[in-house]
Amino acid sequence: MVLSRTTVRVLVVAAVVTLFTFNYIYITSWASNDLSSTSSIPSSGDMTYEYPGYDVLLAFGDSITQIGDDPNNGGYLAHLTRHYERQMDVLNRGFAGYNTTGARAIVHRVLPKTRSNTRSSALSGWYPWQSSSKPGKSTGPVIYNSTGSIWPSRNSHFPSSARKLQLCIIFFGANDAQAEGEAGHNPIEKYAEDLRYFVSLLWSPGSEHYSPDTRILFITPPASGELMIKAKMRSGHMPMIRNKDTKACAEVVKKVATEVGAPYVDLYSAMENRVHSANKRAEILNKLGTSNSTSAGKVESTVQAAKSGKYGGYDQFLIDGIHLNPAGNKLLFDLVVAEINKNWPELKPSSPVLAKPPK
């Protein structure tokens, strides 16, 4: 039997429609079964598969912090991220070129909001450390899936619900210490007031960022390698920073931290002590003339090289006189961890609960 062209066309169209209809029904049925299957997606009540929802360690600072998670430079935040993996998320909020005045303009977008807008009453001449209460002194166990506050973000996707801000590191001063006339220069009184302001945002009950259980750790600016800075100034733009001005900023950090009842890492003194100690050992070795005569001389010759170099030993810890090199970052990491463990032993990393992947 020979079919007409019209009949053939009708049969072809019918076959195509049947095929598409079958595929649509199959795909719809498969998707529905997959999404409703409790065996495919673990329930939130199944502790074996529940996502931990880690709390946060927030690092707020300048360019030293911004590049602090660079693994190629052994960044101190890269070390902290590894140290607290599956315990706390280390959130880098470092802003290159910022002094505390610039940071003050953006801090409300950095800290999580814990209540409706009450910024106008955040500072009313009262500071929490003038009270008998002791913010940031929580000694209870750390709950790593706590919620409650909303983190600022560009949209509602990340992060949508706050994890608790366990620790806030405040690390400014390298730009504030710039010589008068430089863009980053900040008068010492203004620098101190800005540091107090940051604390008040977390510890003042009137603040929209009020978080009394959040621990605060200050870090002084590192010592400045003036010879390195001057060398960089000759080859390109580099602000002038004198070590005496950096020392003054470091003293302010320690004063404010003591005033508000927060611990601090004295990175400035740690670097100065190591540099001068190495230089003194090198001078003794030079006088004795034995820096290369013993097996120990291999170690001491490195110290001597630092002294006999162009930069007076500061290049042991600094890249350009301001920013930390891998050794400087490792020193800072060790100091931060030691200070955390001394003041808040409950923040010591524990063996994480290993959530098994779904089968």
XYZ file of N, CA and C in Angstrom, residues 97-339:
729
model
N 46.104 50.934 52.029
C 46.148 52.385 52.019
C 45.308 53.058 53.083
N 44.521 52.289 53.828
C 43.620 52.884 54.817
C 44.322 53.131 56.150
N 44.070 54.296 56.707
C 44.384 54.520 58.112
C 43.085 54.343 58.892
N 43.092 54.631 60.198
C 41.886 54.378 60.987
C 40.743 55.321 60.617
N 41.075 56.527 60.132
C 40.016 57.454 59.731
C 39.289 56.925 58.503
N 40.027 56.413 57.538
C 39.389 55.807 56.375
C 38.601 54.568 56.756
N 39.150 53.778 57.669
C 38.460 52.561 58.112
C 37.180 52.905 58.859
N 37.191 54.001 59.571
C 36.003 54.425 60.323
C 34.833 54.703 59.370
N 35.147 55.151 58.154
C 34.099 55.465 57.186
C 33.421 54.218 56.629
N 34.072 53.063 56.722
C 33.507 51.839 56.141
C 33.225 50.756 57.166
N 33.551 50.990 58.415
C 33.452 49.921 59.418
C 32.019 49.407 59.566
N 31.024 50.276 59.315
C 29.636 49.828 59.452
C 29.246 48.827 58.368
N 30.039 48.753 57.308
C 29.798 47.761 56.264
C 30.661 46.527 56.456
N 31.517 46.569 57.445
C 32.408 45.449 57.739
C 31.850 44.575 58.860
N 31.347 45.215 59.908
C 30.844 44.482 61.060
C 29.416 44.001 60.829
N 29.050 42.856 61.394
C 27.672 42.377 61.260
C 26.725 43.207 62.106
N 25.516 43.390 61.610
C 24.494 44.101 62.372
C 23.740 43.107 63.242
N 23.541 43.491 64.479
C 22.846 42.610 65.412
C 21.475 43.138 65.791
N 21.152 44.346 65.327
C 19.853 44.936 65.661
C 19.521 46.004 64.637
N 18.341 46.605 64.769
C 17.926 47.648 63.839
C 18.833 48.858 63.984
N 18.724 49.750 63.039
C 19.641 50.892 62.966
C 19.529 51.783 64.189
N 20.567 51.754 65.003
C 20.641 52.631 66.180
C 21.976 53.353 66.189
N 22.511 53.566 64.977
C 23.859 54.116 64.883
C 23.989 55.467 65.556
N 22.935 56.284 65.492
C 23.027 57.625 66.060
C 23.301 57.602 67.557
N 22.883 56.513 68.212
C 23.099 56.437 69.654
C 24.247 55.510 70.020
N 25.003 55.067 69.009
C 26.101 54.139 69.290
C 27.142 54.782 70.191
N 27.388 56.063 69.953
C 28.345 56.784 70.787
C 27.651 57.984 71.407
N 27.497 57.970 72.686
C 26.847 59.091 73.363
C 27.678 59.532 74.568
N 29.007 59.444 74.403
C 29.887 59.848 75.496
C 30.092 58.755 76.528
N 29.570 57.557 76.256
C 29.713 56.448 77.197
C 30.391 55.293 76.495
N 31.391 54.736 77.130
C 32.078 53.580 76.581
C 31.846 52.382 77.491
N 31.703 51.199 76.912
C 31.372 50.035 77.724
C 32.434 49.693 78.752
N 33.697 50.020 78.475
C 34.750 49.658 79.423
C 34.744 50.565 80.656
N 33.886 51.613 80.629
C 33.737 52.456 81.814
C 32.710 51.852 82.774
N 32.087 50.774 82.342
C 31.097 50.085 83.159
C 31.763 48.928 83.888
N 31.033 48.356 84.833
C 31.564 47.202 85.563
C 31.475 45.921 84.750
N 30.686 45.960 83.658
C 30.566 44.771 82.812
C 31.851 44.555 82.037
N 32.111 43.341 81.646
C 33.336 42.997 80.941
C 32.993 42.331 79.607
N 32.773 43.130 78.552
C 32.485 42.540 77.250
C 33.654 41.715 76.751
N 33.342 40.774 75.894
C 34.390 39.980 75.273
C 35.100 39.043 76.205
N 34.498 38.722 77.354
C 35.159 37.875 78.333
C 34.495 36.514 78.458
N 33.766 36.114 77.418
C 33.072 34.836 77.482
C 34.068 33.698 77.667
N 33.784 32.828 78.602
C 34.681 31.694 78.843
C 33.981 30.369 78.639
N 32.740 30.425 78.167
C 31.991 29.198 77.939
C 32.453 28.497 76.679
N 31.918 27.321 76.427
C 32.296 26.592 75.227
C 31.858 27.331 73.969
N 32.643 27.242 72.925
C 32.323 27.914 71.677
C 31.332 27.071 70.893
N 30.219 27.677 70.501
C 29.227 26.989 69.693
C 29.444 27.428 68.244
N 29.831 26.510 67.395
C 30.270 26.892 66.069
C 29.156 27.010 65.043
N 27.895 26.798 65.439
C 26.820 26.956 64.470
C 25.777 27.946 64.973
N 26.235 28.917 65.767
C 25.316 29.899 66.303
C 24.864 30.868 65.208
N 23.676 31.415 65.373
C 23.140 32.361 64.400
C 22.546 33.543 65.133
N 22.103 34.521 64.393
C 21.412 35.613 65.044
C 21.599 36.970 64.410
N 22.762 37.265 63.838
C 22.975 38.581 63.258
C 23.151 38.473 61.753
N 23.004 39.602 61.095
C 23.043 39.617 59.637
C 24.322 40.294 59.164
N 25.070 39.599 58.338
C 26.311 40.157 57.801
C 26.011 41.009 56.580
N 26.660 42.150 56.455
C 26.449 42.974 55.259
C 27.027 42.287 54.031
N 26.319 42.396 52.925
C 26.798 41.790 51.678
C 26.122 42.481 50.509
N 26.595 42.205 49.304
C 26.037 42.847 48.123
C 24.623 42.367 47.838
N 24.328 41.144 48.207
C 22.997 40.609 47.982
C 22.637 39.679 49.139
N 21.546 38.965 48.978
C 21.048 38.148 50.091
C 21.569 36.717 50.052
N 22.542 36.455 49.198
C 22.985 35.072 49.023
C 24.108 34.673 49.966
N 25.050 35.589 50.229
C 26.152 35.223 51.125
C 26.542 36.400 51.995
N 26.684 36.161 53.280
C 26.015 35.065 53.971
C 24.625 35.524 54.369
N 23.642 34.689 54.282
C 22.264 35.091 54.520
C 21.939 35.118 56.007
N 22.567 34.266 56.772
C 22.303 34.220 58.212
C 23.633 34.232 58.939
N 23.714 35.036 59.992
C 24.994 35.254 60.641
C 25.481 34.029 61.393
N 26.741 33.761 61.241
C 27.436 32.930 62.202
C 28.040 33.885 63.222
N 28.333 33.402 64.380
C 28.741 34.294 65.461
C 30.143 34.844 65.240
N 30.317 36.113 65.516
C 31.630 36.748 65.449
C 32.346 36.469 66.759
N 33.202 35.465 66.765
C 33.893 35.059 67.981
C 35.047 35.993 68.327
N 35.775 36.437 67.318
C 36.982 37.222 67.566
C 37.153 38.252 66.472
N 37.446 39.483 66.875
C 37.736 40.558 65.926
C 39.151 41.066 66.180
N 39.995 40.945 65.159
C 41.354 41.466 65.223
C 41.352 42.872 64.626
N 41.908 43.837 65.350
C 42.013 45.218 64.867
C 43.497 45.529 64.692
N 43.892 45.803 63.452
C 45.317 45.887 63.122
C 45.562 47.053 62.160
N 45.668 48.247 62.717
C 45.964 49.453 61.943
C 47.170 50.166 62.552
N 47.733 51.076 61.783
C 48.820 51.897 62.306
C 49.962 52.114 61.338
N 50.163 51.186 60.410
C 51.275 51.333 59.464
C 51.096 52.566 58.590
N 49.852 52.873 58.213
C 49.592 54.078 57.415
C 49.428 55.312 58.300
N 48.817 55.123 59.464
C 48.636 56.248 60.388
C 49.976 56.861 60.790
N 51.028 56.020 60.809
C 52.356 56.481 61.243
C 53.115 57.233 60.152
N 52.526 57.387 58.987
C 53.210 58.114 57.921
C 53.548 59.539 58.380
N 54.642 60.042 57.835
C 55.106 61.378 58.231
C 54.064 62.433 57.885
N 54.053 63.503 58.647
C 53.107 64.591 58.396
C 53.288 65.117 56.978
N 52.183 65.265 56.269
C 52.231 65.674 54.867
C 51.971 64.525 53.920
N 52.161 63.297 54.396
C 51.842 62.120 53.599
C 50.338 61.851 53.672
N 49.819 61.176 52.650
C 48.371 60.983 52.527
C 47.772 60.212 53.694
N 48.520 59.265 54.235
C 47.962 58.422 55.289
C 48.163 58.938 56.694
N 48.884 60.042 56.838
C 49.196 60.551 58.185
C 47.937 60.788 58.994
N 47.966 60.352 60.245
C 46.834 60.536 61.145
C 47.369 61.049 62.471
N 46.875 62.170 62.949
C 47.329 62.662 64.256
C 47.127 61.604 65.332
N 48.038 61.523 66.259
C 48.046 60.432 67.232
C 46.780 60.422 68.084
N 46.234 61.607 68.395
C 45.008 61.669 69.197
C 43.825 61.112 68.412
N 43.780 61.417 67.114
C 42.696 60.908 66.266
C 42.810 59.400 66.098
N 44.014 58.928 65.974
C 44.270 57.488 65.866
C 43.736 56.750 67.086
N 44.012 57.279 68.257
C 43.538 56.655 69.493
C 42.018 56.668 69.564
N 41.408 57.802 69.203
C 39.951 57.907 69.268
C 39.288 56.942 68.279
N 39.864 56.757 67.115
C 39.314 55.821 66.130
C 39.360 54.389 66.658
N 40.442 54.021 67.313
C 40.541 52.677 67.879
C 39.460 52.454 68.943
N 39.246 53.471 69.771
C 38.184 53.359 70.777
C 36.813 53.224 70.110
N 36.637 53.930 69.019
C 35.360 53.885 68.299
C 35.068 52.479 67.786
N 36.067 51.823 67.224
C 35.870 50.459 66.725
C 35.394 49.531 67.845
N 36.017 49.698 69.014
C 35.630 48.867 70.150
C 34.198 49.168 70.566
N 33.837 50.449 70.584
C 32.498 50.834 71.031
C 31.416 50.243 70.137
N 31.707 50.063 68.865
C 30.711 49.505 67.957
C 30.342 48.077 68.336
N 31.283 47.348 68.872
C 31.012 45.966 69.267
C 30.553 45.844 70.713
N 31.011 46.729 71.570
C 30.761 46.550 72.997
C 29.796 47.560 73.605
N 29.351 48.566 72.866
C 28.381 49.515 73.409
C 26.963 49.022 73.151
N 26.118 48.926 74.172
C 24.748 48.440 73.986
C 23.947 49.272 72.996
N 24.300 50.532 72.792
C 23.558 51.367 71.860
C 23.930 51.177 70.408
N 24.909 50.348 70.137
C 25.388 50.168 68.766
C 24.568 49.132 68.013
N 24.386 49.362 66.709
C 23.687 48.382 65.883
C 24.547 47.140 65.642
N 25.813 47.205 66.046
C 26.719 46.060 65.910
C 27.014 45.412 67.268
N 26.240 45.741 68.260
C 26.488 45.294 69.633
C 26.644 43.772 69.706
N 27.797 43.356 70.204
C 28.104 41.928 70.311
C 29.024 41.736 71.519
N 28.477 41.752 72.707
C 29.306 41.773 73.921
C 30.168 40.539 74.117
N 29.806 39.437 73.487
C 30.613 38.218 73.630
C 31.757 38.141 72.627
N 31.783 39.062 71.687
C 32.872 39.070 70.717
C 34.168 39.498 71.383
N 35.182 38.720 71.206
C 36.500 39.025 71.764
C 37.231 39.963 70.805
N 38.003 40.887 71.342
C 38.755 41.844 70.532
C 40.236 41.697 70.836
N 41.024 41.607 69.781
C 42.480 41.512 69.911
C 43.121 42.599 69.063
N 43.878 43.476 69.691
C 44.618 44.512 68.972
C 45.991 43.987 68.554
N 46.510 44.536 67.452
C 47.883 44.271 67.024
C 48.545 45.613 66.767
N 49.713 45.828 67.333
C 50.444 47.067 67.053
C 51.020 46.999 65.643
N 51.278 48.148 65.031
C 51.951 48.116 63.732
C 53.350 47.524 63.878
N 53.875 46.921 62.812
C 55.240 46.392 62.889
C 56.264 47.517 62.889
N 57.458 47.209 63.333
C 58.538 48.190 63.255
C 58.773 48.562 61.794
N 59.227 49.774 61.574
C 59.458 50.267 60.204
C 60.947 50.204 59.866
N 61.237 49.654 58.695
C 62.609 49.620 58.221
C 62.900 50.866 57.402
N 63.388 51.919 58.052
C 63.537 53.208 57.380
C 64.480 53.148 56.180
N 65.566 52.391 56.288
C 66.504 52.302 55.165
C 65.857 51.632 53.964
N 65.023 50.635 54.204
C 64.299 49.973 53.114
C 63.296 50.934 52.483
N 62.603 51.692 53.332
C 61.611 52.643 52.833
C 62.274 53.710 51.969
N 63.403 54.229 52.429
C 64.105 55.263 51.658
C 64.585 54.720 50.323
N 65.024 53.465 50.299
C 65.442 52.852 49.036
C 64.263 52.736 48.075
N 63.100 52.377 48.602
C 61.904 52.275 47.774
C 61.446 53.650 47.290
N 61.636 54.669 48.118
C 61.249 56.024 47.731
C 62.060 56.509 46.539
N 63.301 56.064 46.446
C 64.147 56.470 45.316
C 63.731 55.794 44.018
N 63.170 54.585 44.127
C 62.819 53.831 42.923
C 61.346 53.953 42.546
N 60.562 54.583 43.374
C 59.136 54.729 43.100
C 58.431 55.318 44.294
N 57.101 55.411 44.214
C 56.353 56.046 45.297
C 56.318 55.146 46.525
N 56.687 55.703 47.615
C 56.599 55.027 48.907
C 56.498 56.109 49.962
N 55.461 56.096 50.787
C 55.330 57.138 51.808
C 56.445 57.028 52.847
N 56.861 58.150 53.361
C 57.891 58.155 54.391
C 57.276 57.790 55.730
N 57.857 56.793 56.361
C 57.432 56.385 57.693
C 58.679 56.263 58.554
N 58.706 56.994 59.641
C 59.838 56.928 60.562
C 59.527 55.969 61.693
N 60.516 55.231 62.092
C 60.293 54.205 63.103
C 59.834 54.793 64.428
N 60.271 56.007 64.732
C 59.842 56.632 65.980
C 58.343 56.924 65.966
N 57.805 57.241 64.789
C 56.366 57.487 64.683
C 55.581 56.172 64.768
N 56.151 55.120 64.191
C 55.520 53.811 64.315
C 55.509 53.370 65.770
N 56.588 53.627 66.481
C 56.647 53.292 67.903
C 55.571 54.041 68.680
N 55.357 55.307 68.325
C 54.334 56.097 69.011
C 52.944 55.491 68.795
N 52.680 55.032 67.563
C 51.399 54.379 67.282
C 51.279 53.071 68.055
N 52.361 52.331 68.147
C 52.338 51.073 68.899
C 52.016 51.323 70.365
N 52.575 52.395 70.927
C 52.290 52.731 72.322
C 50.823 53.091 72.509
N 50.231 53.757 71.515
C 48.818 54.108 71.591
C 47.954 52.854 71.580
N 48.296 51.901 70.734
C 47.540 50.648 70.677
C 47.545 49.974 72.041
N 48.714 49.903 72.653
C 48.809 49.251 73.963
C 48.016 50.018 75.025
N 48.054 51.331 74.946
C 47.334 52.153 75.911
C 45.830 51.967 75.768
N 45.334 52.044 74.532
C 43.897 51.895 74.298
C 43.431 50.493 74.667
N 44.201 49.483 74.292
C 43.833 48.102 74.613
C 43.717 47.915 76.126
N 44.676 48.443 76.859
C 44.639 48.345 78.321
C 43.438 49.105 78.880
N 43.164 50.247 78.311
C 42.040 51.077 78.758
C 40.704 50.369 78.596
N 40.501 49.696 77.467
C 39.205 49.055 77.201
C 39.139 47.622 77.715
N 40.265 47.091 78.164
C 40.279 45.736 78.701
C 40.400 44.662 77.647
N 41.117 44.960 76.580
C 41.336 43.977 75.517
C 42.828 43.644 75.430
N 43.178 42.409 75.131
C 44.600 42.059 74.985
C 45.163 42.596 73.668
N 46.476 42.569 73.560
C 47.116 43.055 72.341
C 48.361 42.234 72.045
N 48.728 42.232 70.776
C 49.988 41.639 70.324
C 50.945 42.786 70.027
N 52.064 42.811 70.712
C 53.051 43.880 70.519
C 54.039 43.448 69.436
N 53.574 43.533 68.205
C 54.417 43.135 67.073
C 55.617 44.060 66.935
N 55.419 45.333 67.220
C 56.520 46.293 67.118
C 57.695 45.882 67.999
N 57.429 45.658 69.270
C 58.511 45.311 70.199
C 59.123 43.958 69.869
N 58.296 43.019 69.437
C 58.811 41.693 69.095
C 59.819 41.780 67.958
N 59.522 42.601 66.966
C 60.457 42.763 65.852
C 61.700 43.516 66.280
N 61.506 44.611 67.005
C 62.654 45.411 67.446
C 63.603 44.574 68.297
N 63.061 43.808 69.224
C 63.908 42.989 70.093
C 64.717 41.984 69.298
N 64.085 41.369 68.305
C 64.784 40.357 67.504
C 65.836 40.983 66.603
N 65.505 42.111 66.021
C 66.473 42.783 65.146
C 67.687 43.238 65.943
N 67.471 43.889 67.080
C 68.589 44.410 67.868
C 69.375 43.274 68.522
N 68.684 42.217 68.916
C 69.387 41.074 69.484
C 70.286 40.432 68.442
N 69.782 40.304 67.218
C 70.597 39.734 66.140
C 71.785 40.626 65.820
N 71.545 41.933 65.844
C 72.635 42.862 65.548
C 73.731 42.814 66.621
N 73.314 42.683 67.872
C 74.303 42.598 68.955
C 75.135 41.313 68.833
N 74.451 40.201 68.504
C 75.197 38.945 68.323
C 76.167 39.060 67.160
N 75.723 39.743 66.115
C 76.595 39.905 64.961
C 77.824 40.750 65.300
N 77.618 41.795 66.108
C 78.751 42.639 66.500
C 79.767 41.848 67.324
N 79.281 41.002 68.229
C 80.179 40.176 69.044
C 80.957 39.216 68.163
N 80.249 38.617 67.209
C 80.908 37.671 66.303
C 81.938 38.372 65.436
N 81.621 39.578 65.018
C 82.586 40.331 64.211
C 83.862 40.620 65.004
N 83.678 40.932 66.279
C 84.846 41.222 67.113
C 85.678 39.961 67.349
N 84.979 38.842 67.553
C 85.687 37.590 67.801
C 86.260 36.991 66.525
N 85.642 37.338 65.390
C 86.101 36.798 64.121
C 85.864 35.314 63.988
N 84.812 34.795 64.631
C 84.574 33.342 64.619
C 83.240 32.974 64.005
N 82.655 33.866 63.235
C 81.301 33.617 62.748
C 81.215 32.432 61.800
N 82.380 32.053 61.169
C 82.333 30.946 60.223
C 83.254 29.790 60.618
N 83.739 29.805 61.866
C 84.737 28.820 62.244
C 84.174 27.570 62.891
N 82.909 27.574 63.246
C 82.302 26.413 63.885
C 81.026 26.046 63.154
N 80.488 24.885 63.533
C 79.220 24.458 62.915
C 78.112 25.435 63.250
N 78.180 25.984 64.463
C 77.167 26.970 64.851
C 77.326 28.251 64.050
N 78.524 28.413 63.476
C 78.774 29.622 62.694
C 77.881 29.749 61.492
N 77.378 28.619 60.971
C 76.483 28.681 59.819
C 75.210 29.421 60.177
N 74.735 29.202 61.400
C 73.554 29.908 61.856
C 73.886 31.369 62.139
N 75.003 31.569 62.839
C 75.371 32.926 63.220
C 75.750 33.778 62.020
N 76.265 33.140 60.969
C 76.637 33.917 59.792
C 75.411 34.532 59.139
N 74.258 33.871 59.277
C 73.015 34.433 58.765
C 72.656 35.699 59.534
N 72.875 35.643 60.856
C 72.636 36.813 61.694
C 73.580 37.935 61.294
N 74.824 37.578 61.063
C 75.817 38.581 60.688
C 75.464 39.198 59.342
N 74.967 38.379 58.432
C 74.603 38.883 57.113
C 73.492 39.922 57.226
N 72.553 39.680 58.158
C 71.471 40.641 58.357
C 72.032 41.981 58.830
N 73.028 41.911 59.724
C 73.620 43.136 60.246
C 74.445 43.839 59.178
N 75.168 43.069 58.406
C 76.083 43.673 57.444
C 75.364 44.065 56.158
N 74.051 43.742 56.033
C 73.304 44.106 54.847
C 72.997 45.597 54.816
N 72.175 45.974 53.844
C 71.887 47.390 53.636
C 70.886 47.957 54.637
N 70.103 47.084 55.260
C 68.906 47.562 55.946
C 68.903 47.335 57.453
N 70.042 47.086 58.037
C 70.132 47.016 59.488
C 69.381 45.882 60.136
N 69.071 44.850 59.364
C 68.425 43.678 59.933
C 66.913 43.647 59.790
N 66.273 44.760 59.383
C 64.816 44.789 59.282
C 64.295 43.951 58.111
N 65.190 43.693 57.165
C 64.768 42.848 56.032
C 64.619 41.387 56.444
N 64.912 41.053 57.691
C 64.597 39.720 58.190
C 63.088 39.492 58.225
N 62.330 40.600 58.436
C 60.893 40.475 58.642
C 60.052 41.274 57.654
N 60.677 42.174 56.897
C 59.913 43.083 56.041
C 60.321 42.964 54.579
N 59.367 43.198 53.699
C 59.630 43.177 52.256
C 60.194 44.509 51.786
N 59.539 45.589 52.226
C 59.858 46.921 51.723
C 60.004 47.956 52.828
N 60.116 47.495 54.050
C 60.195 48.401 55.182
C 58.875 48.584 55.893
N 57.781 48.134 55.259
C 56.444 48.282 55.839
C 55.722 46.943 55.929
N 55.694 46.206 54.818
C 54.908 44.970 54.739
C 55.734 43.751 55.142
N 55.049 42.790 55.746
C 55.720 41.605 56.274
C 56.118 40.636 55.172
N 57.286 40.032 55.337
C 57.697 38.933 54.464
C 57.286 37.618 55.141
N 57.587 36.454 54.566
C 57.158 35.197 55.197
C 57.604 35.048 56.651
N 58.833 35.460 56.972
C 59.299 35.355 58.364
C 58.519 36.286 59.275
N 58.222 37.487 58.792
C 57.430 38.419 59.580
C 56.014 37.930 59.806
N 55.429 37.340 58.765
C 54.084 36.781 58.896
C 54.056 35.607 59.869
N 55.081 34.779 59.830
C 55.134 33.633 60.742
C 55.294 34.116 62.189
N 56.109 35.138 62.379
C 56.263 35.709 63.710
C 54.926 36.225 64.218
N 54.208 36.964 63.378
C 52.924 37.518 63.795
C 51.923 36.404 64.092
N 51.872 35.399 63.247
C 50.964 34.275 63.487
C 51.237 33.627 64.842
N 52.494 33.374 65.135
C 52.850 32.744 66.419
C 52.430 33.616 67.597
N 52.637 34.922 67.476
C 52.272 35.837 68.552
C 50.759 35.893 68.741
N 50.008 35.903 67.633
C 48.547 35.952 67.708
C 47.997 34.693 68.375
N 48.478 33.546 67.952
C 47.997 32.281 68.517
C 48.332 32.202 70.008
N 49.525 32.640 70.375
C 49.915 32.613 71.789
C 49.007 33.510 72.624
N 48.668 34.671 72.102
C 47.816 35.606 72.841
C 46.383 35.082 72.936
